[in-house]
Short mmCIF file of C-alpha atoms in Angstrom, two decimals:
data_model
loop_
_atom_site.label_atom_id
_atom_site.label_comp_id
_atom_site.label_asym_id
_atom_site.label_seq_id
_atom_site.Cartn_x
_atom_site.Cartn_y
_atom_site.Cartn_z
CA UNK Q 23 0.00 0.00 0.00
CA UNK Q 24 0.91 3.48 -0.96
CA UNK Q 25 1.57 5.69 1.90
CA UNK Q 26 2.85 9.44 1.97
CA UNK Q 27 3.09 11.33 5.38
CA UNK Q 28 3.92 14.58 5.86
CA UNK Q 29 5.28 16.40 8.63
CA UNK Q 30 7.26 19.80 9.69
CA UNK Q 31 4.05 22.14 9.40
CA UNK Q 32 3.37 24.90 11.90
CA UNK Q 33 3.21 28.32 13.05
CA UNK Q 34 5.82 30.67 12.27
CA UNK Q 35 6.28 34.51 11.94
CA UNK Q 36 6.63 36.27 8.15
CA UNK Q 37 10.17 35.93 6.90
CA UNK Q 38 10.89 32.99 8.81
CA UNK Q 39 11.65 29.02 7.69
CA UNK Q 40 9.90 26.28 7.77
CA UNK Q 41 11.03 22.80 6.14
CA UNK Q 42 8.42 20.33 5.36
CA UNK Q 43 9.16 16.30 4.83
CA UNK Q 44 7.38 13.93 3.36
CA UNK Q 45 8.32 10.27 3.79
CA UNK Q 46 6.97 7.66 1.64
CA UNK Q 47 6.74 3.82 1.24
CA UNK Q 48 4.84 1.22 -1.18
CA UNK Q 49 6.46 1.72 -4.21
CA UNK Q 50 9.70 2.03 -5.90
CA UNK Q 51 10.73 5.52 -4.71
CA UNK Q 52 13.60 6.24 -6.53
CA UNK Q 53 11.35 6.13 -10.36
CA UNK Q 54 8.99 8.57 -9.92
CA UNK Q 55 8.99 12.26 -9.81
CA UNK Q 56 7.61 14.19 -6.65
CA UNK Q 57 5.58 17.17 -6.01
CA UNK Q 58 4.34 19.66 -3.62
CA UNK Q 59 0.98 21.09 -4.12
CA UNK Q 60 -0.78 23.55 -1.77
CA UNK Q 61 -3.98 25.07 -0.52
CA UNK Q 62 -5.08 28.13 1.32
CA UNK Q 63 -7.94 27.53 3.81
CA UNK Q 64 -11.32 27.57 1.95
CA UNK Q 65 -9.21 28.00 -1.68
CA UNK Q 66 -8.62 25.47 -4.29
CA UNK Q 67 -5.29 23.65 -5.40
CA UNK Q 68 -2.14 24.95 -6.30
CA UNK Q 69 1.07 23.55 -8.00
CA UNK Q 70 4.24 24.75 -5.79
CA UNK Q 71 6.92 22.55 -6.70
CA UNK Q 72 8.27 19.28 -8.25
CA UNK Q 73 11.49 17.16 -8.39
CA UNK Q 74 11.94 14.51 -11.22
CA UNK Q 75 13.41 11.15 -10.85
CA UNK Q 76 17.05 10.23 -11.91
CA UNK Q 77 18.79 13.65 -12.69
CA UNK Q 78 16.50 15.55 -9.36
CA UNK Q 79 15.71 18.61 -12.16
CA UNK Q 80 13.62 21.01 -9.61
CA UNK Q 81 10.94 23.06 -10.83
CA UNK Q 82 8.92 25.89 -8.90
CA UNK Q 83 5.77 28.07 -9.19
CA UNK Q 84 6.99 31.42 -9.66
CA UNK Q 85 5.51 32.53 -6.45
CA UNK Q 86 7.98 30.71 -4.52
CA UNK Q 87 10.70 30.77 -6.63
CA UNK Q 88 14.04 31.51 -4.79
CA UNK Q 89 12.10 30.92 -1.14
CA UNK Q 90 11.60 27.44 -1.61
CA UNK Q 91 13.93 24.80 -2.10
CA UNK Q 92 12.39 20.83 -2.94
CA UNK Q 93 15.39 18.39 -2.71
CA UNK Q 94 14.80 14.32 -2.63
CA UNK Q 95 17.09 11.57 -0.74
CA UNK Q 96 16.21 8.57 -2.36
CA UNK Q 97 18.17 6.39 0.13
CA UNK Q 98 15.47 7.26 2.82
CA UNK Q 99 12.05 7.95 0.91
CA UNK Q 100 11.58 11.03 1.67
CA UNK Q 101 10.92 14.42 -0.18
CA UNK Q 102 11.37 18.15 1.49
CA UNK Q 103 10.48 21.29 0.76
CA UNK Q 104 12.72 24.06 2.60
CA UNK Q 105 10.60 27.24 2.71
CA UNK Q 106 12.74 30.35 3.42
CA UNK Q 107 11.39 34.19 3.44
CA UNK Q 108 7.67 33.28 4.54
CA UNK Q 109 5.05 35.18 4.08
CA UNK Q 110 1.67 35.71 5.38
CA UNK Q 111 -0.23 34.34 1.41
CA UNK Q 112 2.19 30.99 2.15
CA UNK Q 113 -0.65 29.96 4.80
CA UNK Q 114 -1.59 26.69 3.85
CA UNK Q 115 -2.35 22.97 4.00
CA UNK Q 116 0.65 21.48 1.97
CA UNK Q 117 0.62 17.98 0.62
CA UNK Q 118 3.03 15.95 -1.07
CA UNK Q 119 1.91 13.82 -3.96
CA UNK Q 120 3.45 11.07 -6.17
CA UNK Q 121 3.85 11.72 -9.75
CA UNK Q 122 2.92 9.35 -12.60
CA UNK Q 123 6.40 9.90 -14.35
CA UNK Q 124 9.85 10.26 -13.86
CA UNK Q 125 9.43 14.20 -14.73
CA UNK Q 126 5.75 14.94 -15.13
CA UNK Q 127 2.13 13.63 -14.75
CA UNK Q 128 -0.85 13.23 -12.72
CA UNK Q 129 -0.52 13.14 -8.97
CA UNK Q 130 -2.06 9.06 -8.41
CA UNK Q 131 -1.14 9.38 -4.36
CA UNK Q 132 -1.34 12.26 -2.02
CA UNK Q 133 -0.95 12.63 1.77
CA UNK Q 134 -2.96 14.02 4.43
CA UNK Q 135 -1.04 17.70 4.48
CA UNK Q 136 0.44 19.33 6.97
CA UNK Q 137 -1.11 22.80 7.78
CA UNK Q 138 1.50 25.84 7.42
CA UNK Q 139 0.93 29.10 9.27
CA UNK Q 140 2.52 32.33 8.87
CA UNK Q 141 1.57 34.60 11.25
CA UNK Q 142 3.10 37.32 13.59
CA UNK K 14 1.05 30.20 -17.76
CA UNK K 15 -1.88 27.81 -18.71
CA UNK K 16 -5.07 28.93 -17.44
CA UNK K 17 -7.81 26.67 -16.55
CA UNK K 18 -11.11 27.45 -16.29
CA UNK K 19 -14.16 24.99 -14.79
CA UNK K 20 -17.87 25.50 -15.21
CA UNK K 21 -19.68 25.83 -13.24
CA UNK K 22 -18.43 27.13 -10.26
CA UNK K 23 -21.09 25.46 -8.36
CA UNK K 24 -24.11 23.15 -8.86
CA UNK K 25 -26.87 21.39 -6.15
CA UNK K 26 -27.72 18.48 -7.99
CA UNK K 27 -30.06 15.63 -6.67
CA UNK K 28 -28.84 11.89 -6.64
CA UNK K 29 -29.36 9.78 -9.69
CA UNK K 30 -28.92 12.86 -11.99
CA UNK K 31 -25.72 13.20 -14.82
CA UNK K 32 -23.35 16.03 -14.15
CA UNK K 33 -21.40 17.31 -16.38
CA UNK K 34 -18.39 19.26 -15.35
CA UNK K 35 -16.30 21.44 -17.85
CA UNK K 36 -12.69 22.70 -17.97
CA UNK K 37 -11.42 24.91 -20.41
CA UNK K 38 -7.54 25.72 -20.68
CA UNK K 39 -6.38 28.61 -22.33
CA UNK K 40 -4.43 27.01 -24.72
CA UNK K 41 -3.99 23.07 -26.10
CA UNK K 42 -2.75 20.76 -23.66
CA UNK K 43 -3.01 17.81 -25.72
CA UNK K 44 -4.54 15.13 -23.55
CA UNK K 45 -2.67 16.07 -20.74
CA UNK K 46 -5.79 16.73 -18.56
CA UNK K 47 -6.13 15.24 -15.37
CA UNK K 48 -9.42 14.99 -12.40
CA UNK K 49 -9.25 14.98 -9.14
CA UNK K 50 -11.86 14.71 -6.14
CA UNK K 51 -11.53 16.65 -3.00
CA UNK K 52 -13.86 15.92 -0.10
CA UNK K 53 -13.84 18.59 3.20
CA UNK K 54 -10.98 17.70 5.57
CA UNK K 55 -9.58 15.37 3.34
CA UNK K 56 -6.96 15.05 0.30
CA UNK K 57 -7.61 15.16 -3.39
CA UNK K 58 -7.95 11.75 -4.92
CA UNK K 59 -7.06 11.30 -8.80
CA UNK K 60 -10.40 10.08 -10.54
CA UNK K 61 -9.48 10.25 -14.24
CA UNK K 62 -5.95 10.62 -16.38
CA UNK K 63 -5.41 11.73 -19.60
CA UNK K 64 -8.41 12.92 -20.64
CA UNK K 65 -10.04 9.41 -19.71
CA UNK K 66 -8.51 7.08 -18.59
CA UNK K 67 -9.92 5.46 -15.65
CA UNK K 68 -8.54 4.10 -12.61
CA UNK K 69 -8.67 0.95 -10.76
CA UNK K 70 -10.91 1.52 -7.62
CA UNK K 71 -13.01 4.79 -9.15
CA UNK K 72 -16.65 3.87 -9.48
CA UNK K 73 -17.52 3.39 -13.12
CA UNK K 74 -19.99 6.15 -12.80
CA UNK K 75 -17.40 8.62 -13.57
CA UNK K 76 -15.82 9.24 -16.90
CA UNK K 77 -13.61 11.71 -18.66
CA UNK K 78 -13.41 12.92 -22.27
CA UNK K 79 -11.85 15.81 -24.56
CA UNK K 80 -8.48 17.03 -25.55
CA UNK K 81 -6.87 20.02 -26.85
CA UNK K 82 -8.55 22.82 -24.75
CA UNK K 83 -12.01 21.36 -23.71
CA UNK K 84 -12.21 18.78 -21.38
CA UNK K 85 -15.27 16.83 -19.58
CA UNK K 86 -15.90 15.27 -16.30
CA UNK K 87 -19.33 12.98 -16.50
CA UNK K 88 -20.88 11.31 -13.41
CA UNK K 89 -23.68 9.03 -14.37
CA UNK K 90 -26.14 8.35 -11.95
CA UNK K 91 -24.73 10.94 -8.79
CA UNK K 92 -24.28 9.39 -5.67
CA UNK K 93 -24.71 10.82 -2.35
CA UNK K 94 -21.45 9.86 -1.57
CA UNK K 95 -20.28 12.57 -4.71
CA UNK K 96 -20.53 15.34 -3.02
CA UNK K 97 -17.52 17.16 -3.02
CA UNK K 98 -15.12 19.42 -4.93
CA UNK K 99 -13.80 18.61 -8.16
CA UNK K 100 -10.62 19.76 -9.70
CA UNK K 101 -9.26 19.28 -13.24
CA UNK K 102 -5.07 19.71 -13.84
CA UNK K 103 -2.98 20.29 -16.66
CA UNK K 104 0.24 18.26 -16.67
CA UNK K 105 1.19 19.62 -20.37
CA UNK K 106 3.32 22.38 -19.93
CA UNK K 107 4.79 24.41 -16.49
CA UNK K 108 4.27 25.68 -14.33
CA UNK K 109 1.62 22.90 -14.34
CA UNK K 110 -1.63 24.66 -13.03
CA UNK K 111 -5.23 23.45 -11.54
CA UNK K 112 -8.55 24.71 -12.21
CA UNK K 113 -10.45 26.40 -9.07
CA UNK K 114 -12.69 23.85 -8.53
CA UNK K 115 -16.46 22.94 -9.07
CA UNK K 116 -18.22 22.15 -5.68
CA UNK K 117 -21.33 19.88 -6.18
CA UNK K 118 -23.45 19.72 -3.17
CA UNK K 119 -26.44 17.11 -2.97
CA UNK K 120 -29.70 17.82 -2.92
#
């Protein structure tokens, strides 16, 4: 069975860090591209990042585009997403999803989120 | 940026009826069109691929069709158990974007 948990999500003031993991188990890690999607409270989806398989090519929403770092470690499972600068329109639940490919697709597993506040 | 657009925005629908769901992107994303379900307080689960292709596990009341900028989500014969938000994706081209959702509440 497919499993992706997420963790690292909290309160923390504008400009500060937060870094978000997401370990996963019940398939072959290593093949498949990850991805980072977000949502505001009472808003709809949005795309914030993805790392392919292989080669780890990063790619970002331009909103968080030099904040946010994704990086992979394939020995362990587990996906992050370092968020630098915060700001106050970064509130949200973020979940990590599995991609169909080794660079793009549709997301076939998500977790349950992990809620991200930034707030003074 | 692709844009995608759903219609409608919202729709109260009673059980047993077809919905139809709409997405329009702003420019041709091949087959690359993806839908997802989202009920409250929990995570989005994929419901069709490419256009429509159907999944393993995803009642066979749902279906998908279209390509190039107009894409369709069908549910035959709505369920109580349907209500919820539905979002369609683009996977085509980055930064890879999501429509803003159609809620469908149940009569």
């Amino acid at each position: 069975e497919v499993q992706l948990v997420e963790s690292g999500g909290g309160l923390v003031q504008p400009g500060g860090s937060l870094r978000l993991a997401c370990s996963s188990s019940g398939f072959n890690f290593h093949m498949y591209a990850m991805t980072w999607v977000r949502q505001a409270p009472g808003k709809g989806l949005k795309w914030v990042s993805a790392i392919s398989s292989g080669d780890g090519a990063t790619y970002y929403a331009d909103s968080v585009k030099g904040r946010f770092t994704i990086s992979r470690d394939n020995s362990n499972n587990m996906v992050y997403l370092q968020m630098d600068s915060l700001r106050a329109e970064d509130t949200a639940t973020y979940y990590c999803a599995k991609v169909s490919g080794t660079h793009g697709g549709f997301y076939d597993q998500w977790g349950q989120g992990t809620l991200v506040t930034v707030s003074s | 940026e692709i844009v995608l657009t759903q219609s409608p925005d919202f729709q109260s629908v009673t059980p047993k009826e077809r919905v139809t769901i709409t997405c329009r992107a702003s420019q041709s994303i091949g087959r690359s069109s993806h839908w997802y379900q989202q009920k409250p307080g929990h995570s989005p689960k994929l419901l069709i691929n490419y256009a429509s292709q159907s999944l393993s596990g995803v009642p066979s009341r749902f279906s998908g069709s279209g390509s190039g900028t107009n894409f369709t989500l069908t549910i035959n014969g709505l369920e109580p158990e349907d209500a919820a938000t539905y979002y369609c994706h683009q996977s085509s081209s980055l930064p890879y974007t999501f429509g803003q959702g159609t809620k469908l509440e149940i009569k």
